[in-house]
Amino acid sequence: MRWGEIIRRLVLIPPTLFGVCVIVFVLLRVVPGDPIAMMIPPGASPADIDRLRAFYGLDQSILQQFITWLGQALTGNFGRSISLHQNVFELVLARLPATLELSLLATLIATALGVMVALTGVYVRGRRLEWAIDGGIGVFLAIPDFLWALILLLLFGVLIPLLPISGRIDPQLDVAFRTNFYLVESLLTGRLDVALALLQHMILPAVALALPFAALVARLLKASLAEAEDQDYAQIARARGFSRPAILWREVFPNALIPTVALGGVQVTLLLGGTVLVERIFSYEGIGNMAIDAVINRDFPLIQGLILTFAVLFIALNLAVDLLVRLLDPRLRHG
Amino acid sequence: MTAVLAVHDLHVAIGERGRAANVLRGASLEVGAGEVRGLVGESGAGKSMLGRAVLGLLPANAVIGGGTILFEGRDLLAMPEPERRGLLGRRIALIPQDPITSLNPVKRVGAQIAVTLRHHLALSKRAALERATELLAEVAIREPRRVLELYPHEISGGMRQRVLIAMAFACDPGLVIADEPTTALDVTVQRQVLQLVERLRQRHGAAVLFITHDLGVVAKICRTMTVLHAGRVLEEGETADVLARPRHPYTRALLAATPRADRPAEALRPVPPALIESLWSEAHRLDRLDVAGRA
Amino acid sequence: MADLTLSGPIERPSRWLASVARGGTRLWCGGTLVGILFLIALLAPLLAPHDPIEQDLLAAQLPPAWIQGGEWTYPLGTDSLGRCVLSRLMYAARTAVAVALIAASLAAAIGIAFGLIAGMFGGWIDQGVSRLIDVWMAFPPVLLSIVLAAVIGAGLTSVIAAIVVVDWTRFARVVRAETMVQLQRDYAAAARVLGLSRGQILRLEILPNLVPLIVTLLAVEMGIAILVEVILSFVGISVAGDVPTWGGMIVEGRQIVYQSPWIMALPIVSVILSVIGFNLLGDGLRAALDPVQRR
Ligand SMILES: Nc1ncnc2c1ncn2[C@@H]1O[C@H](COP(=O)(O)OP(=O)(O)O)[C@@H](O)[C@H]1O
Ligand SMILES: [Mg+2]
């Protein structure tokens, strides 16, 4: 991935986002359910309904609506939510930090777990334990995040009620935050008790999101580790008197990391996409949960705004992965 | 004077039990202190396997069937693992064959040299880098300080091989095993590398086991030599003697197949297939006797 | 020499048996799980002890028979309306299998068509398809299926459409890449030299090589289809009201999870076993059908 490749990617972003907008727009206009019908109080006159319709621009043709929407979107105005009666941009911005914190925590957990499993797996290469580890990875990979969410909810919320299973923070806990990054803020300001309360709420959804991704990391990394360990430089390190764990960690791991990040980094989008259901299951107030509400309420502007947010996140993530790979691989750094 | 390295009656087979293939069939060889011994033989003779056995680098499916490998009088095969690791890289070092794949692509040259120094000599990071600079200067690398900061892909193949040579001599080893260190390089670089090995060997007082299939190289730098075929030693002695009066027909055939300045190219004769055939059938006969003897 | 014996598939008399052996445990376990699922789906009306929508409000929320308070007339207990959980699970398997078969085949058909066209023709056609895939990859898949299902409205068609529209890219991407790889292989080039038409090359050289890949993807996709049904149930836009589905049962169970956790747990277990079955089958098939493991 040379600079040229990254520039090519950058150039492709606007058309991709445009495509996303078009598809969402067209898709939503075919919705049979009428959002206005859900909003009107009983006994409203047809004139009232028409006024509401005009207010949300729903009386215009799809093309006109799209042009209006796009024009406004380019200036940062994504319209008003029909169900929540607020500016979409502000709504999304207020909820986004919750999802970002959750995804970040999940990614950290997944990476730590995946790296540990991969290193163990490659260390016991050729033994029976490797079989068991491979099998375990396969199972964890096959069961998606939202099923893990349900299983964890059942286990640690219901059968052995250790942890809260709903919300982002205890409603009783009366603390003020300046930003919406509750966890980061409480950690930075040293309010550890608050951070702990937040983590208690986040841990189950984060682990649910993390488990399949950890399995993915483990599978990719283990294969890369095995391949790198067979390379000459790793073999020769043995002839220099280094122990196998030291070689795996210091010589093999930095090399194996590169293909793993390149292939697995992109898959963080899966984890992000998984927040939609996992947040729903744990009633966590992020944009994923909000998206399902928006779909149920047929809140067009909000759905558009949210899908676009996810699309931007996905694309940004892809670029970040490219940059990270360049950073890890000296052969690409001076391209 | 005791030998630095004494391999005695080494048997190695590769493969699952039951259908393992023998690669070393009772090979023996000695390298005295400060001696340079050539280990020659055609490709597949088991030269690398012998070197790898000394370095503890045999493939995972290799089985050592018997024999001893004494280094400075102590048996490497019987020694506990940590003790052997203490010798490897410090007292016994390797110059590998392929300079392209033998350096870690994601670590700087300096860090790769320093890590061995720190591991075996307990040097500080600064001291290790300082010593690495000296070593690079010793292998005739100009601007060693700059090269320390570079990644392997940023230097040439010849330069990488010199870095590997510097790494081999880093801890003043008693024995260096060089496994075809010049095969992957072009001819002009080959000469420089040979000279370097010779110079560093003298300065650091190391013995060298020089593995090659090139009798010309052996004639140039090895005082003694061993001829290996099918995992067996066919002939050994002072290089001058062996080359002047080869006793084994295989050595004679090898010599006849080696290009020399004082001989026209037309005079080259390949090793006769019939000879190789008979050597292999002899090896397999020994294998069968071995199996019968054990049963 | 060693290389020769490794390269290229070796024709053996019992190729089929050899394939099954290569597939190993995964193929067996996966095949068994999926086989059981298909059997239950097929025979649900014969196997189920009750009508899945028959309510018995006097026997609501009974635990499974072996737990205190359970009754053997309802082996796995009853739900909040007193319907037999075992019967509902069995009938839900029917829905799951139907959705999986139809949705996966349709997604495969569309994806393979796009992938082949892009891979075979290249140029602007490939560019177009690739951009389309880019746009698709920029959507969160879960959200896209939810929006889609919302657009089309609840029902079996909606679930299937949501899966097909979201997942055709899985097939398209893999088939496109593999077609390009195959076209660059020697035998495809040779076929061109022989003057075969594009259609012939496609039929004779490319499709046969794609089969293992497609079969694997198809198995995995069936597992995914079952999951998407569960996802849509969560949002309340799955199959209509009184048709039992695993997703619907999980959502109902969620509401009374504190009183009767098994009502949610049992369909989760069914989903997990099916999904693992399909994945194992996919893995096993890939190993079985692909003699030279490529990824
Ligand atoms: N990893 C391996 N697995 C099986 N056989 C091997 C392996 N490496 C080498 N061999 C076999 O061992 C024998 C000796 O190989 P080697 O010592 O590398 O020969 P050379 O004298 O060319 O260095 C050869 O016959 C070779 O085929
Ligand atoms: Mg060799």
Short mmCIF file of N, CA and C in Angstrom, two decimals, chain B residues 99-146:
data_model
loop_
_atom_site.label_atom_id
_atom_site.label_comp_id
_atom_site.label_asym_id
_atom_site.label_seq_id
_atom_site.Cartn_x
_atom_site.Cartn_y
_atom_site.Cartn_z
N PRO B 99 21.34 -14.44 2.84
CA PRO B 99 21.31 -13.18 3.57
C PRO B 99 19.98 -12.45 3.43
N ILE B 100 19.21 -12.77 2.39
CA ILE B 100 17.95 -12.05 2.17
C ILE B 100 16.92 -12.43 3.23
N THR B 101 16.82 -13.73 3.53
CA THR B 101 15.76 -14.18 4.44
C THR B 101 16.24 -14.34 5.87
N SER B 102 17.53 -14.11 6.10
CA SER B 102 18.06 -14.43 7.43
C SER B 102 18.04 -13.26 8.40
N LEU B 103 17.65 -12.08 7.91
CA LEU B 103 17.51 -10.95 8.82
C LEU B 103 16.02 -10.65 8.98
N ASN B 104 15.66 -10.24 10.19
CA ASN B 104 14.26 -9.93 10.46
C ASN B 104 13.86 -8.66 9.73
N PRO B 105 12.87 -8.74 8.82
CA PRO B 105 12.57 -7.59 7.96
C PRO B 105 12.01 -6.38 8.68
N VAL B 106 11.46 -6.55 9.88
CA VAL B 106 10.84 -5.39 10.52
C VAL B 106 11.69 -4.78 11.64
N LYS B 107 12.96 -5.25 11.77
CA LYS B 107 13.78 -4.67 12.83
C LYS B 107 15.03 -4.05 12.25
N ARG B 108 15.45 -2.97 12.88
CA ARG B 108 16.63 -2.28 12.39
C ARG B 108 17.86 -3.16 12.59
N VAL B 109 18.84 -2.98 11.68
CA VAL B 109 20.06 -3.76 11.72
C VAL B 109 20.70 -3.67 13.11
N GLY B 110 20.79 -2.45 13.64
CA GLY B 110 21.44 -2.25 14.94
C GLY B 110 20.76 -3.04 16.03
N ALA B 111 19.43 -2.99 16.05
CA ALA B 111 18.68 -3.69 17.09
C ALA B 111 18.91 -5.19 16.99
N GLN B 112 19.04 -5.70 15.76
CA GLN B 112 19.21 -7.14 15.58
C GLN B 112 20.58 -7.59 16.08
N ILE B 113 21.59 -6.74 15.90
CA ILE B 113 22.91 -7.12 16.43
C ILE B 113 22.91 -6.97 17.95
N ALA B 114 22.31 -5.87 18.41
CA ALA B 114 22.38 -5.56 19.84
C ALA B 114 21.67 -6.61 20.69
N VAL B 115 20.57 -7.18 20.17
CA VAL B 115 19.78 -8.06 21.02
C VAL B 115 20.60 -9.29 21.43
N THR B 116 21.45 -9.80 20.52
CA THR B 116 22.29 -10.94 20.87
C THR B 116 23.34 -10.54 21.91
N LEU B 117 23.94 -9.39 21.68
CA LEU B 117 24.96 -8.90 22.62
C LEU B 117 24.38 -8.72 24.01
N ARG B 118 23.20 -8.15 24.07
CA ARG B 118 22.59 -7.90 25.37
C ARG B 118 22.21 -9.22 26.03
N HIS B 119 21.73 -10.16 25.20
CA HIS B 119 21.28 -11.44 25.74
C HIS B 119 22.44 -12.20 26.37
N HIS B 120 23.57 -12.27 25.65
CA HIS B 120 24.66 -13.13 26.12
C HIS B 120 25.67 -12.41 26.99
N LEU B 121 25.91 -11.14 26.72
CA LEU B 121 26.97 -10.43 27.44
C LEU B 121 26.42 -9.46 28.46
N ALA B 122 25.08 -9.39 28.58
CA ALA B 122 24.43 -8.51 29.55
C ALA B 122 24.92 -7.07 29.41
N LEU B 123 25.08 -6.61 28.19
CA LEU B 123 25.49 -5.22 27.96
C LEU B 123 24.28 -4.30 28.10
N SER B 124 24.54 -3.05 28.39
CA SER B 124 23.46 -2.07 28.37
C SER B 124 23.12 -1.78 26.91
N LYS B 125 21.99 -1.13 26.72
CA LYS B 125 21.56 -0.85 25.36
C LYS B 125 22.62 0.00 24.64
N ARG B 126 23.11 1.01 25.36
CA ARG B 126 24.12 1.90 24.76
C ARG B 126 25.36 1.14 24.38
N ALA B 127 25.86 0.36 25.36
CA ALA B 127 27.10 -0.37 25.14
C ALA B 127 26.94 -1.35 23.98
N ALA B 128 25.75 -1.98 23.91
CA ALA B 128 25.52 -2.96 22.85
C ALA B 128 25.56 -2.28 21.49
N LEU B 129 24.94 -1.12 21.38
CA LEU B 129 24.95 -0.41 20.10
C LEU B 129 26.36 0.06 19.75
N GLU B 130 27.09 0.46 20.77
CA GLU B 130 28.48 0.89 20.57
C GLU B 130 29.30 -0.27 19.99
N ARG B 131 29.12 -1.44 20.63
CA ARG B 131 29.84 -2.64 20.18
C ARG B 131 29.38 -3.02 18.77
N ALA B 132 28.11 -2.86 18.49
CA ALA B 132 27.59 -3.17 17.16
C ALA B 132 28.25 -2.29 16.11
N THR B 133 28.47 -1.02 16.45
CA THR B 133 29.14 -0.11 15.52
C THR B 133 30.54 -0.63 15.20
N GLU B 134 31.28 -1.03 16.25
CA GLU B 134 32.63 -1.56 16.04
C GLU B 134 32.59 -2.79 15.14
N LEU B 135 31.62 -3.67 15.40
CA LEU B 135 31.53 -4.90 14.62
C LEU B 135 31.29 -4.59 13.15
N LEU B 136 30.38 -3.64 12.89
CA LEU B 136 30.09 -3.29 11.50
C LEU B 136 31.34 -2.72 10.83
N ALA B 137 32.09 -1.91 11.59
CA ALA B 137 33.32 -1.36 11.02
C ALA B 137 34.28 -2.49 10.70
N GLU B 138 34.31 -3.51 11.57
CA GLU B 138 35.19 -4.65 11.36
C GLU B 138 34.88 -5.39 10.07
N VAL B 139 33.61 -5.47 9.69
CA VAL B 139 33.27 -6.15 8.45
C VAL B 139 33.23 -5.18 7.28
N ALA B 140 34.02 -4.09 7.43
CA ALA B 140 34.24 -3.15 6.34
C ALA B 140 32.96 -2.50 5.84
N ILE B 141 32.07 -2.17 6.78
CA ILE B 141 30.90 -1.39 6.38
C ILE B 141 31.20 0.07 6.68
N ARG B 142 31.12 0.90 5.66
CA ARG B 142 31.36 2.32 5.86
C ARG B 142 30.13 2.95 6.53
N GLU B 143 30.32 4.00 7.23
CA GLU B 143 29.24 4.68 7.96
C GLU B 143 28.44 3.69 8.81
N PRO B 144 29.09 2.94 9.68
CA PRO B 144 28.37 1.92 10.46
C PRO B 144 27.22 2.53 11.27
N ARG B 145 27.41 3.74 11.78
CA ARG B 145 26.35 4.33 12.61
C ARG B 145 25.06 4.53 11.82
N ARG B 146 25.23 4.89 10.55
CA ARG B 146 24.05 5.10 9.72
C ARG B 146 23.37 3.75 9.41
#
